[in-house]
mmCIF file of C-alpha atoms and ligand atoms in Angstrom:
data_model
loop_
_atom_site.group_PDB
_atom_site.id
_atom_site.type_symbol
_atom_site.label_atom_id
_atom_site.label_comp_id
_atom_site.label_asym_id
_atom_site.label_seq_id
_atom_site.Cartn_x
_atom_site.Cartn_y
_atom_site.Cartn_z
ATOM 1 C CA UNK A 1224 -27.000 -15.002 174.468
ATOM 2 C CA UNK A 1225 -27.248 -12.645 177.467
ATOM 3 C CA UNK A 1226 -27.783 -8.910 177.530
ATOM 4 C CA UNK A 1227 -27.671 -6.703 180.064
ATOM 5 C CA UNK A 1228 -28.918 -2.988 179.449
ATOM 6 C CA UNK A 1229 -27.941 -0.033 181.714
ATOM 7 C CA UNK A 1230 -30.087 2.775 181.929
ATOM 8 C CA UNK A 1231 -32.091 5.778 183.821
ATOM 9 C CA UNK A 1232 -34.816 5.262 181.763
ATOM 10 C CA UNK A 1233 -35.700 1.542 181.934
ATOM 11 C CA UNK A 1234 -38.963 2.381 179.733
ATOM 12 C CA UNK A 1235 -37.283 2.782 176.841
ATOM 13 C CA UNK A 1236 -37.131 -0.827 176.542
ATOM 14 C CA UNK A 1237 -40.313 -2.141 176.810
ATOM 15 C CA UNK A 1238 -40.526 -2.544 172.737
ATOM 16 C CA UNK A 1239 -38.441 -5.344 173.268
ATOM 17 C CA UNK A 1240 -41.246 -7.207 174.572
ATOM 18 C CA UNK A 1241 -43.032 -7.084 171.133
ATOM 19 C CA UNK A 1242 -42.539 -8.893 167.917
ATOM 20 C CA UNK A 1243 -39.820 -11.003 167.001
ATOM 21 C CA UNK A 1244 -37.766 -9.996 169.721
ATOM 22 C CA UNK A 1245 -40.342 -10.073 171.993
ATOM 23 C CA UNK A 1246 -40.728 -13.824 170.283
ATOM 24 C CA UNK A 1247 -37.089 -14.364 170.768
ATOM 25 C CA UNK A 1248 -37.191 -13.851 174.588
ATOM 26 C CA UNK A 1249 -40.240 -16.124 175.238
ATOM 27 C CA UNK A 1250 -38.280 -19.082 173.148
ATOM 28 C CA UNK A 1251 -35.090 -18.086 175.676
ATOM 29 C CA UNK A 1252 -33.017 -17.623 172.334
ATOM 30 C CA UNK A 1253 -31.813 -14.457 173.882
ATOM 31 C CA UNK A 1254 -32.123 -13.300 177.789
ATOM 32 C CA UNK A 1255 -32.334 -9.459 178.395
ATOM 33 C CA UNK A 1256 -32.103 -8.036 182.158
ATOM 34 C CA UNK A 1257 -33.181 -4.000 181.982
ATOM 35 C CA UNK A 1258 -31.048 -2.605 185.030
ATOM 36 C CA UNK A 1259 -31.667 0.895 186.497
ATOM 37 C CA UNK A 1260 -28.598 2.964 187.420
ATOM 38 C CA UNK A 1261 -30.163 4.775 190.205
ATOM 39 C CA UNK A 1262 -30.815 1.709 191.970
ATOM 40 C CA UNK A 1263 -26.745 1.890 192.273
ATOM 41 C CA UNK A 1264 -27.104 5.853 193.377
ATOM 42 C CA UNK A 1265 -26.440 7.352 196.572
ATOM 43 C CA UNK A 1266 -28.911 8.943 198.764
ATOM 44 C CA UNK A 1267 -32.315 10.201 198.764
ATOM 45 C CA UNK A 1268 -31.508 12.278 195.733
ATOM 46 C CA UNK A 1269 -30.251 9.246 193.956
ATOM 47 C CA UNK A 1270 -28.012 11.967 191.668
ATOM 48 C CA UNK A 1271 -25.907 10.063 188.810
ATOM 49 C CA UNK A 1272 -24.312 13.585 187.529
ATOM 50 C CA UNK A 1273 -21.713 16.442 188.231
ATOM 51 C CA UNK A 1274 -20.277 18.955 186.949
ATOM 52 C CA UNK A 1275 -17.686 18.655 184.176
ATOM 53 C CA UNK A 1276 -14.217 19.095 184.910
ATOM 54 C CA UNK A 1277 -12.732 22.037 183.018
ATOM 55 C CA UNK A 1278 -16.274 23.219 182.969
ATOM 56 C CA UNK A 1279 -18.458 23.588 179.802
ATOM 57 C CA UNK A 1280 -22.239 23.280 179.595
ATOM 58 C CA UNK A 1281 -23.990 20.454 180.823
ATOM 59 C CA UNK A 1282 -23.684 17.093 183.258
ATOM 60 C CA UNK A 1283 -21.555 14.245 183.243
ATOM 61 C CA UNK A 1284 -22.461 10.677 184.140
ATOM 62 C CA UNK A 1285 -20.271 10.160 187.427
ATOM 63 C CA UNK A 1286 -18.471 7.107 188.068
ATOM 64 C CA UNK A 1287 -19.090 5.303 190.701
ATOM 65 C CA UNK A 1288 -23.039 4.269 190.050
ATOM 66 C CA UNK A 1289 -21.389 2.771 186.646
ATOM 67 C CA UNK A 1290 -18.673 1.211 188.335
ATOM 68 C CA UNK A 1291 -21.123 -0.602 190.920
ATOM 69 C CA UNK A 1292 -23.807 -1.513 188.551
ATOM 70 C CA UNK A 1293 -21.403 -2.731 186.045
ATOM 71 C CA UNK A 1294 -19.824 -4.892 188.075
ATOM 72 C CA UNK A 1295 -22.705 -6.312 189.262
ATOM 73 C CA UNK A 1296 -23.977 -7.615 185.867
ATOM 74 C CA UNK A 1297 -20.582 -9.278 184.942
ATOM 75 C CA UNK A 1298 -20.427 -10.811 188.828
ATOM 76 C CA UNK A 1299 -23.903 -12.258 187.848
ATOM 77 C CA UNK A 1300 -22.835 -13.822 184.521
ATOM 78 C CA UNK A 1301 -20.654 -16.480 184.080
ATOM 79 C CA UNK A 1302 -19.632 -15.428 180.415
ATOM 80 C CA UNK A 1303 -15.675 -16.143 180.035
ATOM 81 C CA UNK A 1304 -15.681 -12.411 178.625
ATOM 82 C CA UNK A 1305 -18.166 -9.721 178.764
ATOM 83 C CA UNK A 1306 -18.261 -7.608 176.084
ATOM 84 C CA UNK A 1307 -19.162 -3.674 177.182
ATOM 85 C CA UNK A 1308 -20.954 -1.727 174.295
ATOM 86 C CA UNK A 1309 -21.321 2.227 174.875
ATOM 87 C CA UNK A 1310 -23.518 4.077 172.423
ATOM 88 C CA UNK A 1311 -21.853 7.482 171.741
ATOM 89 C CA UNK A 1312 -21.334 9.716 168.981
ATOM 90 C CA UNK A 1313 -18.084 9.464 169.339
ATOM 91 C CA UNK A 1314 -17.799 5.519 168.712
ATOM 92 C CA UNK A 1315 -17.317 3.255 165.653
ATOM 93 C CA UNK A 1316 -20.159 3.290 163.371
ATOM 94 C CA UNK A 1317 -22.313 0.324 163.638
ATOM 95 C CA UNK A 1318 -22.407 -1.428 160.642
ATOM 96 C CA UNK A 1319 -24.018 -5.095 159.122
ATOM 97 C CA UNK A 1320 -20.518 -6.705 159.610
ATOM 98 C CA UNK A 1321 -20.129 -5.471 163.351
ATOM 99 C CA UNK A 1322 -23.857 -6.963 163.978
ATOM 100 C CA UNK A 1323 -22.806 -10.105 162.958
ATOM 101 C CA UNK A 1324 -19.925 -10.721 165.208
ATOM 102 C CA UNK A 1325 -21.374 -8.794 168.168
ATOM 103 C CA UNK A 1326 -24.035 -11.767 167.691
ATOM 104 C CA UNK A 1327 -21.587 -14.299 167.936
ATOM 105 C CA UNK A 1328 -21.057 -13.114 171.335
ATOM 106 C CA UNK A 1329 -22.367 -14.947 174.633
ATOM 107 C CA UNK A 1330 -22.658 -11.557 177.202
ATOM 108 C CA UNK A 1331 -23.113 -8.243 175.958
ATOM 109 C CA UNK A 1332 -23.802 -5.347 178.436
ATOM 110 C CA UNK A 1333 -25.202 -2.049 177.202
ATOM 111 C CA UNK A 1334 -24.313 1.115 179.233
ATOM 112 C CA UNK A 1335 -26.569 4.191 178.089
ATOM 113 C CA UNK A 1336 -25.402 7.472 178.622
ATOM 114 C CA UNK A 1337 -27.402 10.653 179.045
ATOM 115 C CA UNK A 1338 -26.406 14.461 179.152
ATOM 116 C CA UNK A 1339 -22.642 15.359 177.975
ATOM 117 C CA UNK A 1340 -21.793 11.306 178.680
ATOM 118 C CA UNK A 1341 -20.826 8.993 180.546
ATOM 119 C CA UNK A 1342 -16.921 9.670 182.697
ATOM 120 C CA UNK A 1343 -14.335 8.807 180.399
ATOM 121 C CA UNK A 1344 -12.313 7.059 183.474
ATOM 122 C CA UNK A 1345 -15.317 4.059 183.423
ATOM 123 C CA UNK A 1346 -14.444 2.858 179.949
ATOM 124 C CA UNK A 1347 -10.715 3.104 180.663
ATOM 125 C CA UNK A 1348 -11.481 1.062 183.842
ATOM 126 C CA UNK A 1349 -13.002 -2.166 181.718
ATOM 127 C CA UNK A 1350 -10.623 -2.047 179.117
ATOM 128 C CA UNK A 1351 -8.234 -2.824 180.998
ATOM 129 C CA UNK A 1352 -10.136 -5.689 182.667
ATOM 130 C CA UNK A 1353 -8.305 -8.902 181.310
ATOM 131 C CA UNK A 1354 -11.775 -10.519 180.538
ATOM 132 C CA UNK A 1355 -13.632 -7.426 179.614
ATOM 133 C CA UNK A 1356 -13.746 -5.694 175.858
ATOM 134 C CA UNK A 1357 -14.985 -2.326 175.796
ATOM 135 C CA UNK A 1358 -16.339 -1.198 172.468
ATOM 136 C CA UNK A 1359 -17.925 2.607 171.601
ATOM 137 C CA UNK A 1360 -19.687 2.561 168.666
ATOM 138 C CA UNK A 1361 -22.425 5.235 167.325
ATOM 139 C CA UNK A 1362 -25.054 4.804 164.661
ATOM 140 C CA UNK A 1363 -24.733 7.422 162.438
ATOM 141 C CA UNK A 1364 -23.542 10.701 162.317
ATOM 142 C CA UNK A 1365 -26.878 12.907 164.338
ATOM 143 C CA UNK A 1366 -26.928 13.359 168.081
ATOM 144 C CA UNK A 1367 -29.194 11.961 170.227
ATOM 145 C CA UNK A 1368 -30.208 12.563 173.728
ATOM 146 C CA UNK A 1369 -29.104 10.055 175.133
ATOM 147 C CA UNK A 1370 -27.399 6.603 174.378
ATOM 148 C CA UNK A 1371 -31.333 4.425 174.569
ATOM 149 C CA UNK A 1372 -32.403 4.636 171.422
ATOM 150 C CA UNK A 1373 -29.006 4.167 169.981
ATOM 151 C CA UNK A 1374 -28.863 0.657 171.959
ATOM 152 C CA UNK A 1375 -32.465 0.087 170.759
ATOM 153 C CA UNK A 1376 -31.249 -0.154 167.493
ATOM 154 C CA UNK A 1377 -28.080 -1.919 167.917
ATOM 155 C CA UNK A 1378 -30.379 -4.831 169.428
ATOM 156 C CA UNK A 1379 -32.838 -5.146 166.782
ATOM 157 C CA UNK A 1380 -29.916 -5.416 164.468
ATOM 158 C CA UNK A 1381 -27.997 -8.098 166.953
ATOM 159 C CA UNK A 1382 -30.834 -10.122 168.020
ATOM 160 C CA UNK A 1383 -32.926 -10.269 164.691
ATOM 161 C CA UNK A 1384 -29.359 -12.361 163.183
ATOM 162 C CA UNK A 1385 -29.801 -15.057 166.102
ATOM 163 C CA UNK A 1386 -30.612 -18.844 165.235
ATOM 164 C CA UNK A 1387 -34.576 -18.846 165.570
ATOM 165 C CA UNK A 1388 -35.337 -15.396 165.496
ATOM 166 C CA UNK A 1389 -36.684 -14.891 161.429
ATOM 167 C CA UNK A 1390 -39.648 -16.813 160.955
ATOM 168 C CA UNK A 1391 -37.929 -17.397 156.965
ATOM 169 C CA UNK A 1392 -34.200 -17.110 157.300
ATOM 170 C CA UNK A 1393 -33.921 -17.319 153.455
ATOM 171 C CA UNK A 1394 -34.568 -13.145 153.992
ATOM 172 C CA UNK A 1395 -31.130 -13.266 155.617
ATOM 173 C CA UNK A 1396 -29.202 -14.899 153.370
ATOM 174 C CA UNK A 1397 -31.185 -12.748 150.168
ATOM 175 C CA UNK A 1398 -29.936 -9.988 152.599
ATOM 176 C CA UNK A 1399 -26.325 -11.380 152.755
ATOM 177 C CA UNK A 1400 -26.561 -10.313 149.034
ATOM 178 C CA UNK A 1401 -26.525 -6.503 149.641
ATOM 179 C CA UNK A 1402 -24.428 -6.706 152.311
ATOM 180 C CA UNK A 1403 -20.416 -5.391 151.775
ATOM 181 C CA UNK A 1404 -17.718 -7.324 152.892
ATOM 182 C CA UNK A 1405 -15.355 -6.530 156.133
ATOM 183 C CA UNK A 1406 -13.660 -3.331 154.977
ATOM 184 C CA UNK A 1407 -15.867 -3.005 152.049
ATOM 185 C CA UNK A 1408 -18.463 -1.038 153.879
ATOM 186 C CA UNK A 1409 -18.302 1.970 150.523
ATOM 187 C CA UNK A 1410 -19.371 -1.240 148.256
ATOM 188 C CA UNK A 1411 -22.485 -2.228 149.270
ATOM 189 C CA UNK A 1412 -25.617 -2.481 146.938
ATOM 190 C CA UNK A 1413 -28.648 -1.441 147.620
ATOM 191 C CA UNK A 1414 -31.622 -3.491 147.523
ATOM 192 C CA UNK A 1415 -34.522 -3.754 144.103
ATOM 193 C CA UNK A 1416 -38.099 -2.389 145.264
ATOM 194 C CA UNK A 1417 -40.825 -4.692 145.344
ATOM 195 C CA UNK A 1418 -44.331 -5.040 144.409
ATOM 196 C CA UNK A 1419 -47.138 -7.062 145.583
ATOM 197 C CA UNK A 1420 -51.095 -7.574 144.672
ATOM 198 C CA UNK A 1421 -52.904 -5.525 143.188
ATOM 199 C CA UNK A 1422 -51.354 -5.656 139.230
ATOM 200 C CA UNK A 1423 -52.446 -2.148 138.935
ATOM 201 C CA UNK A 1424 -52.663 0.132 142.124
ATOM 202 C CA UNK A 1425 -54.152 3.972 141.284
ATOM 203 C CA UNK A 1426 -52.820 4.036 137.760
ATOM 204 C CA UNK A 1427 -49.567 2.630 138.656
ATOM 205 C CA UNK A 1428 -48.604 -1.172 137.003
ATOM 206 C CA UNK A 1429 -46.442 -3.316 138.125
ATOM 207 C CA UNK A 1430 -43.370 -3.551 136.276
ATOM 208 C CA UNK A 1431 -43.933 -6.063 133.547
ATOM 209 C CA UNK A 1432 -41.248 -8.658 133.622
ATOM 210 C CA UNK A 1433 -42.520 -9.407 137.462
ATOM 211 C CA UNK A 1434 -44.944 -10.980 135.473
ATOM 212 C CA UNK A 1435 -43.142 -12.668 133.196
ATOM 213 C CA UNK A 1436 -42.500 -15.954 135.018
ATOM 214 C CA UNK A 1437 -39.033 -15.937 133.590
ATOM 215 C CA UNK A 1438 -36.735 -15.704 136.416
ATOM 216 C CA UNK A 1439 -33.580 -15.511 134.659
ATOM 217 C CA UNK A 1440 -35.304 -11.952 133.849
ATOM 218 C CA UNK A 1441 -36.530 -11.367 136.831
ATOM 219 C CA UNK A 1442 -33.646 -12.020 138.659
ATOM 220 C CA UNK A 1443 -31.764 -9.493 135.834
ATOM 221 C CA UNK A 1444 -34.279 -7.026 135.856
ATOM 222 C CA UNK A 1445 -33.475 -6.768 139.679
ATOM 223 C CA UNK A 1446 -29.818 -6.716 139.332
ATOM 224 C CA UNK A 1447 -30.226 -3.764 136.950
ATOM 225 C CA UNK A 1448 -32.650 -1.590 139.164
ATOM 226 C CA UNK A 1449 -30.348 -2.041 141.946
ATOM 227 C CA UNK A 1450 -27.206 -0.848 140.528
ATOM 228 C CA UNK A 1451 -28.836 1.804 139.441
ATOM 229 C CA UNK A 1452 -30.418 2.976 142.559
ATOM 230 C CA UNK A 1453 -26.915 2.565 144.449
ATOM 231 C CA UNK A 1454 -25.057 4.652 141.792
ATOM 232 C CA UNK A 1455 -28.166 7.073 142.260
ATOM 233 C CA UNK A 1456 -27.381 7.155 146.138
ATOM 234 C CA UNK A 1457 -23.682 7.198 145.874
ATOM 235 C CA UNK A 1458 -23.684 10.217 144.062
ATOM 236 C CA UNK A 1459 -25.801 11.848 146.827
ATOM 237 C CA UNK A 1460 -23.597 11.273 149.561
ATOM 238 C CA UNK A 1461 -20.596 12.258 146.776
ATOM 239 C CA UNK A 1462 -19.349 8.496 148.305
HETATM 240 C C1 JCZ B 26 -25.391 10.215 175.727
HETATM 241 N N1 JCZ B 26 -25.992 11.848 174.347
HETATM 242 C C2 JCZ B 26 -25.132 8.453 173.876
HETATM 243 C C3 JCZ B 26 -25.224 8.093 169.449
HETATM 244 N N2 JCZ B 26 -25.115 7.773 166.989
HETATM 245 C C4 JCZ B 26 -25.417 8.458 168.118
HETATM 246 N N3 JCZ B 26 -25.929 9.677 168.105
HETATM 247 N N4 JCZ B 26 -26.086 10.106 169.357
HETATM 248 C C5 JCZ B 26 -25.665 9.155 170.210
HETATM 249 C C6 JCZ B 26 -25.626 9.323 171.652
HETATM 250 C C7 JCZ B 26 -25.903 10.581 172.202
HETATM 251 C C8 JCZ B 26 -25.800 10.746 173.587
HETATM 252 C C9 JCZ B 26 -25.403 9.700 174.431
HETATM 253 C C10 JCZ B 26 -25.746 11.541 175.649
HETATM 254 C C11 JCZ B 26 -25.234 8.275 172.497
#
């Protein structure tokens, strides 16, 4: 898989380097390029904002250094379709289901806005491109500064589901468990806590069955704990 990233602050995404994504790159599972967008900015001031239209408070992300460095990462890839994934607030939230199938893809290209956002005419531009999909997604509902950390996370979820990437990929498919189906995404149950050495930690035991060696119980002991901690939840949100 190829990724391409988009930014003005390129240091954002030097965590990638560590880990098991940082693991992922050196086994050339996954190939990230971290491109600057001032490199694609005009003059000595190397400005990649203007004034909104309409006017308002704030900057908007002009055009043209997206346009150029955008079509320089698809020129450089020979993907059959390049798949263009804006972080906004605005966008579809990410979700477990849109992980998986965004890591099914073979070119994804990450274009981070900052200040009010990026032009609107820039994602209008690639979705029209016959052998571009544009998608706008957002990670929850909380603003952030700017669309880095949002991509950040939308990695770690993407790359982590690759072939190679878990050192134990029975954790994904226990995961696969609390996971909702397409279209299911109110559903979803939440996972049972777990305990490890010491028995007893400050006065607090283990729960008992853990113990038991029976893991018939065990495994409805769990079930039990984690309806009940969804149903807790639910009612929080008043889902
Ligand atoms: C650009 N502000 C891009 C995304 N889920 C979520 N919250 N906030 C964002 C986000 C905020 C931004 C930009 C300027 C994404």
């Amino acid at each position: 898989m190829q990724i391409d990233v988009i930014t003005i602050f390129p240091a954002y995404f030097e965590p990638l380097k560590l880990s098991l994504i940082g693991k992922a790159l050196e086994k050339q599972i996954v190939e990230i390029a971290i491109h600057d967008l001032r490199d694609q900015a005009p003059g000595v001031h190397k400005s990649v904002d203007d004034t909104p239209y309409g006017g308002g408070a704030g900057m908007v992300m002009s055009p043209e250094p997206w346009g150029a460095a955008i079509d320089q990462v698809i020129d450089s890839r020979d993907a059959q379709i390049h798949d263009l994934v804006v972080l906004t607030p605005a966008g579809q939230k990410l979700n477990q289901s849109m992980a998986q199938e965004m890591a099914g893809l073979s070119h994804l290209i990450f274009a981070c806005g900052r200040y009010e956002g990026i032009d609107h005419r820039v994602t209008d531009y690639y979705q029209a491109q016959p052998h571009v999909r544009v998608r706008e997604l957002s990670i929850g509902d909380y603003v952030l500064n700017g669309g880095e950390v949002a991509t950040l996370v939308t990695l770690e979820a993407i790359i982590r589901l690759l072939p190679g990437v878990l050192g134990n990929p029975d954790s994904l498919v226990e995961e696969s468990h609390s996971i909702p189906a397409p279209g299911d995404e109110e559903s979803h149950m939440l996972e049972y806590p777990n305990y490890t050495k010491p028995a007893v930690w400050r006065g607090l035991s283990v729960p008992e069955v853990l113990l038991s060696g029976n893991h018939a119980l065990i495994k409805g002991w769990r079930s039990k704990i984690a309806r009940e901690r969804t149903q807790k939840i639910l009612g929080q949100t008043g889902e």
